[in-house]
């Protein structure tokens, strides 16, 4: 049987956090053993909101190093920077000409980001077209499965309908992809506001634990993380949303069941629970941080990996793009 193709991407637009790790990267590392895996650093998506040019370049390399430090192995997977393979922008343009405006306007992420952009410098049309670029990323590789956090499910669904519509009109061209969520960590919430997802573009760094936060910072952030009224440590998303989120993080890192955790901390206060949770996160992130520091000393090697990745990805994407151009009537 042929191996399944998986594809996913992360934006180099801030500090990668434990939500990105548990919701996405941790799945990537497992999947590369049994699938044909492609991981992208989606810099063209990052610029749909204003970025500082120097910072963007630095963050792009940083995401590459974090992928590697977390265990992405370039011998098993392809890893590259989106803008290094021009097929992505080209297919995205073609898909824009085939996607009704209304479908893009109803995307939840667009509606949310639009609100915060309006308060700043205005909404850029790239923000609206973000999902067609994501559809291009996925469809270029005839992807079967897209491992992502829950917030991206709607974009994968839209990708599927864009692909279906194209196939119906021009004949079978694209595989129809499916999202894959990590059930126990599909939506890690903000430490300072458990009603919203943990996000690297949050206003305050107290919203998230970055993968590169120091042990002291991690302990401080967990200590000051919001809790709920009452002192019980119980999983109840409605009545105890903050504590439930901390329990979900504890479970995702320790693999200990939520039931066990509830029993272990019965009658104990938040302080002890938070101290243990902080220590577990520190222990899990330590080896990743150590590998990251080593890679930082070796950025030429990392550059080489992403350049090779771009070439390997291009060999695959170019086949799909040629077929698309041929089918829609562009002269090859
Ligand atoms: P931003 O909030 O700035 O848009 P982000 O934190 O959502 O950024 P992305 O690069 O958009 O980060 O996401 C990378 C991957 O991490 C995606 O698969 C996304 O679904 C997943 N992810 C992001 N935030 C969370 C979260 N809080 N819980 C679980 N998964 C998440
Ligand atoms: N929109 C995604 C990042 C992303 C992506 C992709 C994920 C861009 N292209 C293709 C999966 C497949 C996000 O996490 N915000």
CSV table of C-alpha atoms and ligand atoms in Angstrom, one decimal:
chain,number,residue,atom,x,y,z
A,1,UNK,CA,0.0,0.0,0.0
A,2,UNK,CA,1.3,3.5,-0.8
A,3,UNK,CA,2.0,5.7,2.2
A,4,UNK,CA,-0.3,8.6,3.0
A,5,UNK,CA,0.8,12.1,2.2
A,6,UNK,CA,0.6,14.6,5.0
A,7,UNK,CA,1.2,18.3,4.8
A,8,UNK,CA,1.1,21.1,7.4
A,9,UNK,CA,2.5,24.5,8.0
A,10,UNK,CA,3.3,27.0,10.8
A,11,UNK,CA,3.6,30.8,10.4
A,12,UNK,CA,6.9,32.4,11.5
A,13,UNK,CA,4.9,35.2,13.1
A,14,UNK,CA,5.7,35.3,16.8
A,15,UNK,CA,6.9,32.9,19.6
A,16,UNK,CA,5.9,29.3,19.1
A,17,UNK,CA,4.0,28.1,22.1
A,18,UNK,CA,2.9,24.9,23.8
A,19,UNK,CA,-0.4,25.2,21.9
A,20,UNK,CA,1.4,25.0,18.6
A,21,UNK,CA,3.5,22.1,20.0
A,22,UNK,CA,0.6,20.0,21.4
A,23,UNK,CA,-1.9,20.9,18.7
A,24,UNK,CA,0.4,20.5,15.8
A,25,UNK,CA,4.2,19.8,16.0
A,26,UNK,CA,4.0,16.8,18.3
A,27,UNK,CA,1.7,15.1,15.8
A,28,UNK,CA,4.1,15.9,13.0
A,29,UNK,CA,6.9,14.1,14.7
A,30,UNK,CA,4.9,10.9,15.1
A,31,UNK,CA,3.4,11.0,11.6
A,32,UNK,CA,6.7,11.3,9.8
A,33,UNK,CA,7.5,7.6,10.8
A,34,UNK,CA,4.6,6.2,8.8
A,35,UNK,CA,3.7,8.7,6.1
A,36,UNK,CA,5.2,10.9,3.4
A,37,UNK,CA,5.4,14.1,5.4
A,38,UNK,CA,5.9,17.6,4.3
A,39,UNK,CA,6.3,20.5,6.7
A,40,UNK,CA,6.3,24.1,5.6
A,41,UNK,CA,7.2,27.4,7.2
A,42,UNK,CA,4.5,29.6,5.8
A,43,UNK,CA,6.1,33.1,5.5
A,44,UNK,CA,3.6,34.2,2.8
A,45,UNK,CA,0.8,33.6,5.3
A,46,UNK,CA,2.7,35.5,8.1
A,47,UNK,CA,2.7,38.7,5.9
A,48,UNK,CA,-1.1,38.8,5.8
A,49,UNK,CA,-0.7,40.9,8.9
A,50,UNK,CA,2.1,43.5,9.1
A,51,UNK,CA,5.6,42.1,10.0
A,52,UNK,CA,8.9,43.7,10.8
A,53,UNK,CA,11.2,42.5,7.9
A,54,UNK,CA,14.3,41.7,10.1
A,55,UNK,CA,12.1,40.0,12.7
A,56,UNK,CA,10.3,37.9,10.0
A,57,UNK,CA,13.6,36.6,8.6
A,58,UNK,CA,14.8,35.7,12.1
A,59,UNK,CA,11.6,34.0,13.0
A,60,UNK,CA,11.5,32.0,9.7
A,61,UNK,CA,14.9,30.4,10.6
A,62,UNK,CA,13.7,30.0,14.2
A,63,UNK,CA,10.7,28.0,13.2
A,64,UNK,CA,12.9,25.8,11.1
A,65,UNK,CA,15.2,25.2,14.1
A,66,UNK,CA,12.2,24.5,16.3
A,67,UNK,CA,10.9,21.9,13.9
A,68,UNK,CA,14.2,20.2,14.0
A,69,UNK,CA,14.6,20.6,17.8
A,70,UNK,CA,11.2,19.0,18.3
A,71,UNK,CA,12.2,16.0,16.2
A,72,UNK,CA,11.4,16.6,12.6
A,73,UNK,CA,14.0,14.6,10.7
A,74,UNK,CA,14.9,15.9,7.2
A,75,UNK,CA,15.8,12.3,6.3
A,76,UNK,CA,12.2,11.3,6.9
A,77,UNK,CA,10.3,14.4,6.0
A,78,UNK,CA,10.6,17.4,3.6
A,79,UNK,CA,10.9,20.7,5.4
A,80,UNK,CA,11.0,24.0,3.5
A,81,UNK,CA,10.0,27.7,3.4
A,82,UNK,CA,6.8,28.5,1.5
A,83,UNK,CA,8.2,31.5,-0.4
A,84,UNK,CA,11.1,29.4,-1.7
A,85,UNK,CA,8.7,27.3,-3.8
A,86,UNK,CA,6.9,29.7,-6.2
A,87,UNK,CA,4.3,27.1,-7.1
A,88,UNK,CA,2.4,28.1,-3.9
A,89,UNK,CA,1.8,31.7,-4.8
A,90,UNK,CA,0.9,30.7,-8.4
A,91,UNK,CA,-1.6,28.1,-7.6
A,92,UNK,CA,-3.1,30.4,-4.9
A,93,UNK,CA,-3.7,33.0,-7.6
A,94,UNK,CA,-5.5,30.5,-9.8
A,95,UNK,CA,-7.6,29.3,-6.9
A,96,UNK,CA,-8.5,32.9,-6.0
A,97,UNK,CA,-10.1,33.2,-9.5
A,98,UNK,CA,-12.3,30.2,-8.7
A,99,UNK,CA,-13.3,30.9,-5.1
A,100,UNK,CA,-16.5,33.0,-4.4
A,101,UNK,CA,-15.9,36.0,-2.2
A,102,UNK,CA,-18.7,35.0,0.2
A,103,UNK,CA,-16.9,31.8,1.1
A,104,UNK,CA,-13.8,33.7,2.2
A,105,UNK,CA,-15.8,36.4,4.0
A,106,UNK,CA,-17.5,33.8,6.3
A,107,UNK,CA,-14.2,32.3,7.6
A,108,UNK,CA,-14.0,32.6,11.4
A,109,UNK,CA,-10.3,33.4,11.4
A,110,UNK,CA,-10.8,36.2,8.8
A,111,UNK,CA,-13.7,37.7,10.9
A,112,UNK,CA,-11.6,37.6,14.1
A,113,UNK,CA,-8.3,39.0,12.6
A,114,UNK,CA,-10.2,41.6,10.6
A,115,UNK,CA,-11.5,43.0,13.9
A,116,UNK,CA,-8.1,43.4,15.4
A,117,UNK,CA,-6.6,44.7,12.1
A,118,UNK,CA,-9.3,47.3,11.8
A,119,UNK,CA,-8.1,48.8,15.1
A,120,UNK,CA,-4.6,49.0,13.7
A,121,UNK,CA,-3.7,49.8,10.1
A,122,UNK,CA,-6.7,48.5,8.2
A,123,UNK,CA,-7.5,45.1,6.7
A,124,UNK,CA,-5.3,43.8,3.9
A,125,UNK,CA,-6.8,41.9,1.1
A,126,UNK,CA,-4.2,39.1,1.7
A,127,UNK,CA,-5.9,38.4,5.0
A,128,UNK,CA,-9.1,37.6,3.1
A,129,UNK,CA,-7.2,35.4,0.6
A,130,UNK,CA,-5.3,33.6,3.3
A,131,UNK,CA,-7.4,30.4,2.9
A,132,UNK,CA,-6.9,30.1,-0.8
A,133,UNK,CA,-3.1,30.2,-0.2
A,134,UNK,CA,-3.5,27.5,2.4
A,135,UNK,CA,-5.6,25.5,0.0
A,136,UNK,CA,-2.8,25.8,-2.6
A,137,UNK,CA,-0.2,24.6,0.0
A,138,UNK,CA,-2.3,21.5,0.7
A,139,UNK,CA,-3.5,20.7,-2.8
A,140,UNK,CA,-0.2,21.0,-4.6
A,141,UNK,CA,1.0,17.8,-2.8
A,142,UNK,CA,-2.1,15.6,-3.3
A,143,UNK,CA,-2.3,15.6,0.5
A,144,UNK,CA,-4.4,13.0,2.3
A,145,UNK,CA,-4.2,14.3,5.8
A,146,UNK,CA,-3.5,17.7,7.4
A,147,UNK,CA,-2.6,17.7,11.1
A,148,UNK,CA,-3.6,21.0,12.6
A,149,UNK,CA,-5.2,22.5,15.7
A,150,UNK,CA,-9.0,22.9,15.8
A,151,UNK,CA,-8.9,26.6,14.7
A,152,UNK,CA,-7.7,25.4,11.2
A,153,UNK,CA,-10.5,22.9,10.7
A,154,UNK,CA,-12.7,25.3,8.8
A,155,UNK,CA,-9.8,26.2,6.4
A,156,UNK,CA,-9.2,22.5,5.6
A,157,UNK,CA,-13.0,22.1,5.0
A,158,UNK,CA,-12.9,25.0,2.6
A,159,UNK,CA,-9.8,23.5,0.9
A,160,UNK,CA,-11.9,20.3,0.3
A,161,UNK,CA,-14.7,22.2,-1.3
A,162,UNK,CA,-12.3,24.2,-3.5
A,163,UNK,CA,-10.8,20.9,-4.7
A,164,UNK,CA,-14.2,19.3,-5.3
A,165,UNK,CA,-15.4,22.2,-7.3
A,166,UNK,CA,-12.2,22.2,-9.4
A,167,UNK,CA,-12.5,18.4,-10.0
A,168,UNK,CA,-16.1,18.7,-11.0
A,169,UNK,CA,-15.5,21.5,-13.5
A,170,UNK,CA,-12.1,20.4,-15.0
A,171,UNK,CA,-11.9,16.7,-14.3
A,172,UNK,CA,-10.2,14.8,-11.4
A,173,UNK,CA,-7.1,16.7,-10.4
A,174,UNK,CA,-6.8,17.1,-6.7
A,175,UNK,CA,-7.0,14.6,-3.8
A,176,UNK,CA,-9.6,15.6,-1.2
A,177,UNK,CA,-7.7,16.2,2.1
A,178,UNK,CA,-8.9,15.6,5.7
A,179,UNK,CA,-7.9,17.4,8.8
A,180,UNK,CA,-6.4,15.5,11.7
A,181,UNK,CA,-6.8,16.9,15.3
A,182,UNK,CA,-5.0,15.9,18.4
A,183,UNK,CA,-8.1,15.1,20.5
A,184,UNK,CA,-6.5,15.8,23.8
A,185,UNK,CA,-5.0,19.2,22.8
A,186,UNK,CA,-6.9,20.4,19.8
A,187,UNK,CA,-7.5,23.8,21.4
A,188,UNK,CA,-5.3,25.0,24.2
A,189,UNK,CA,-6.7,28.2,25.7
A,190,UNK,CA,-4.9,31.4,26.7
A,191,UNK,CA,-3.4,31.4,30.3
A,192,UNK,CA,-4.7,34.9,30.8
A,193,UNK,CA,-8.0,34.4,29.1
A,194,UNK,CA,-9.4,30.8,29.0
A,195,UNK,CA,-12.2,31.9,26.6
A,196,UNK,CA,-9.8,32.4,23.7
A,197,UNK,CA,-7.2,30.1,22.2
A,198,UNK,CA,-3.6,30.4,23.2
A,199,UNK,CA,-2.1,32.5,20.4
A,200,UNK,CA,1.3,33.8,19.4
A,201,UNK,CA,-0.1,37.1,18.3
A,202,UNK,CA,-1.8,37.6,21.7
A,203,UNK,CA,-1.2,41.1,23.2
A,204,UNK,CA,0.5,39.8,26.3
A,205,UNK,CA,3.2,37.2,26.5
A,206,UNK,CA,1.4,36.0,29.7
A,207,UNK,CA,-1.1,34.4,27.3
A,208,UNK,CA,1.2,31.6,26.3
A,209,UNK,CA,4.2,29.5,27.3
A,210,UNK,CA,6.7,29.8,24.5
A,211,UNK,CA,8.7,26.8,23.7
A,212,UNK,CA,11.8,28.8,24.4
A,213,UNK,CA,10.7,30.4,27.7
A,214,UNK,CA,13.2,29.9,30.5
A,215,UNK,CA,12.3,27.7,33.5
A,216,UNK,CA,11.7,30.8,35.7
A,217,UNK,CA,9.4,32.3,33.1
A,218,UNK,CA,7.5,29.1,32.8
A,219,UNK,CA,7.0,28.9,36.6
A,220,UNK,CA,6.0,32.5,36.8
A,221,UNK,CA,3.5,32.2,33.9
A,222,UNK,CA,1.9,29.1,35.4
A,223,UNK,CA,1.8,30.7,38.8
A,224,UNK,CA,0.0,33.8,37.5
A,225,UNK,CA,-2.3,31.8,35.1
A,226,UNK,CA,-5.9,32.5,35.7
A,227,UNK,CA,-7.9,30.1,37.8
A,228,UNK,CA,-11.6,29.8,38.6
A,229,UNK,CA,-13.6,30.5,41.8
A,230,UNK,CA,-13.5,27.7,44.3
A,231,UNK,CA,-10.3,25.7,45.0
A,232,UNK,CA,-11.3,22.4,43.5
A,233,UNK,CA,-9.2,20.9,40.7
A,234,UNK,CA,-11.8,19.4,38.5
A,235,UNK,CA,-12.3,19.1,34.7
A,236,UNK,CA,-15.4,21.1,33.8
A,237,UNK,CA,-15.1,23.2,30.8
A,238,UNK,CA,-18.2,25.3,31.6
A,239,UNK,CA,-17.9,26.0,35.3
A,240,UNK,CA,-14.1,25.8,35.5
A,241,UNK,CA,-12.7,26.8,32.1
A,242,UNK,CA,-9.3,28.0,33.4
A,243,UNK,CA,-8.5,24.9,35.6
A,244,UNK,CA,-9.8,22.6,32.8
A,245,UNK,CA,-7.4,24.1,30.4
A,246,UNK,CA,-4.5,23.6,32.9
A,247,UNK,CA,-5.6,20.0,33.4
A,248,UNK,CA,-5.6,19.5,29.6
A,249,UNK,CA,-2.0,20.8,29.3
A,250,UNK,CA,-1.0,18.6,32.3
A,251,UNK,CA,-2.6,15.6,30.7
A,252,UNK,CA,-1.1,16.3,27.2
A,253,UNK,CA,2.4,16.6,28.6
A,254,UNK,CA,2.4,13.9,31.2
A,255,UNK,CA,-0.1,11.5,29.5
A,256,UNK,CA,-1.6,10.9,32.9
A,257,UNK,CA,-5.4,10.7,32.6
A,258,UNK,CA,-7.5,13.6,33.7
A,259,UNK,CA,-9.4,11.3,36.1
A,260,UNK,CA,-6.1,10.3,37.8
A,261,UNK,CA,-5.0,14.0,38.0
A,262,UNK,CA,-8.3,15.0,39.6
A,263,UNK,CA,-7.9,12.2,42.2
A,264,UNK,CA,-4.3,13.0,42.9
A,265,UNK,CA,-5.1,16.7,43.5
A,266,UNK,CA,-8.3,16.2,45.4
A,267,UNK,CA,-8.3,18.3,48.5
A,268,UNK,CA,-5.1,20.1,47.5
A,269,UNK,CA,-4.9,23.7,46.4
A,270,UNK,CA,-4.0,25.4,43.2
A,271,UNK,CA,-0.5,26.3,44.3
A,272,UNK,CA,0.7,22.7,44.5
A,273,UNK,CA,-1.0,21.7,41.3
A,274,UNK,CA,0.5,24.7,39.4
A,275,UNK,CA,4.0,24.0,40.8
A,276,UNK,CA,3.9,20.4,39.6
A,277,UNK,CA,2.5,21.4,36.2
A,278,UNK,CA,5.3,24.1,35.8
A,279,UNK,CA,7.9,21.4,36.5
A,280,UNK,CA,6.5,19.0,34.1
A,281,UNK,CA,6.4,21.6,31.3
A,282,UNK,CA,10.0,22.6,32.1
A,283,UNK,CA,11.2,18.9,32.0
A,284,UNK,CA,9.4,18.3,28.6
A,285,UNK,CA,10.8,21.5,27.0
A,286,UNK,CA,14.3,21.1,28.3
A,287,UNK,CA,15.6,18.7,25.7
A,288,UNK,CA,13.9,20.7,22.9
A,289,UNK,CA,15.6,23.9,24.1
A,290,UNK,CA,19.0,22.2,24.4
A,291,UNK,CA,18.7,21.0,20.8
A,292,UNK,CA,17.6,24.4,19.7
A,293,UNK,CA,20.7,26.0,21.2
A,294,UNK,CA,22.9,23.6,19.4
A,295,UNK,CA,21.2,24.3,16.1
A,296,UNK,CA,21.5,28.0,16.6
A,297,UNK,CA,25.3,27.6,16.4
A,298,UNK,CA,24.8,25.8,13.1
A,299,UNK,CA,22.5,28.0,11.1
A,300,UNK,CA,24.4,27.2,7.8
A,301,UNK,CA,23.3,23.6,8.2
A,302,UNK,CA,19.7,24.6,8.8
A,303,UNK,CA,19.8,26.8,5.7
A,304,UNK,CA,21.0,23.8,3.7
A,305,UNK,CA,18.2,21.7,5.0
A,306,UNK,CA,15.5,24.2,4.0
A,307,UNK,CA,17.1,24.9,0.6
A,308,UNK,CA,17.1,21.2,-0.2
A,309,UNK,CA,13.5,20.9,1.1
A,310,UNK,CA,12.4,23.6,-1.4
A,311,UNK,CA,13.9,21.6,-4.2
A,312,UNK,CA,12.4,18.3,-3.1
A,313,UNK,CA,9.0,20.0,-2.6
A,314,UNK,CA,9.2,21.6,-6.0
A,315,UNK,CA,9.7,18.3,-7.7
A,316,UNK,CA,6.3,17.2,-6.4
A,317,UNK,CA,4.3,20.5,-6.6
A,318,UNK,CA,5.3,21.2,-10.1
A,319,UNK,CA,3.5,18.1,-11.4
A,320,UNK,CA,0.2,19.3,-9.9
A,321,UNK,CA,0.6,22.9,-11.1
A,322,UNK,CA,1.4,21.8,-14.7
A,323,UNK,CA,-1.7,19.7,-14.7
A,324,UNK,CA,-3.8,22.6,-13.4
A,325,UNK,CA,-2.5,25.0,-15.9
A,326,UNK,CA,-3.1,22.6,-18.7
A,327,UNK,CA,-6.7,22.0,-17.6
A,328,UNK,CA,-7.7,25.6,-17.2
A,329,UNK,CA,-6.2,26.6,-20.6
A,330,UNK,CA,-2.9,28.3,-19.9
A,331,UNK,CA,-0.2,27.6,-22.5
A,332,UNK,CA,2.5,25.6,-20.8
B,1,LIG,P1,-1.8,33.3,15.5
B,1,LIG,O1,-2.6,33.1,16.7
B,1,LIG,O2,-0.7,34.3,15.5
B,1,LIG,O3,-2.6,33.2,14.3
B,1,LIG,P2,-1.1,30.6,16.0
B,1,LIG,O4,-0.6,30.6,17.4
B,1,LIG,O5,-2.5,30.2,15.8
B,1,LIG,O6,-0.9,32.0,15.4
B,1,LIG,P3,-0.2,29.2,13.7
B,1,LIG,O7,1.0,29.3,13.0
B,1,LIG,O8,-1.4,29.9,13.1
B,1,LIG,O9,-0.1,29.7,15.2
B,1,LIG,O10,-0.6,27.7,14.0
B,1,LIG,C1,0.3,26.7,13.8
B,1,LIG,C2,-0.4,25.4,14.2
B,1,LIG,O11,-0.7,25.4,15.6
B,1,LIG,C3,-1.8,25.2,13.6
B,1,LIG,O12,-1.9,23.8,13.3
B,1,LIG,C4,-2.7,25.6,14.6
B,1,LIG,O13,-4.0,25.0,14.4
B,1,LIG,C5,-2.0,25.1,15.9
B,1,LIG,N1,-2.5,25.9,17.0
B,1,LIG,C6,-2.3,27.2,17.2
B,1,LIG,N2,-2.8,27.6,18.4
B,1,LIG,C7,-3.2,26.5,19.0
B,1,LIG,C8,-3.9,26.2,20.3
B,1,LIG,N3,-4.1,27.2,21.1
B,1,LIG,N4,-4.2,25.0,20.6
B,1,LIG,C9,-3.9,23.9,19.7
B,1,LIG,N5,-3.4,24.1,18.5
B,1,LIG,C10,-3.0,25.4,18.1
B,2,LIG,N1,-3.2,28.6,8.5
B,2,LIG,C1,-2.3,27.7,9.3
B,2,LIG,C2,-0.9,27.6,8.7
B,2,LIG,C3,-0.9,26.9,7.4
B,2,LIG,C4,-1.2,25.5,7.2
B,2,LIG,C5,-1.1,25.4,5.8
B,2,LIG,C6,-1.6,24.5,8.0
B,2,LIG,C7,-0.7,27.5,6.2
B,2,LIG,N2,-0.8,26.6,5.2
B,2,LIG,C8,-1.3,24.1,5.2
B,2,LIG,C9,-1.8,23.2,7.4
B,2,LIG,C10,-1.7,23.1,6.0
B,2,LIG,C11,-2.3,28.1,10.7
B,2,LIG,O1,-1.9,27.4,11.5
B,2,LIG,N3,-2.7,29.3,11.0
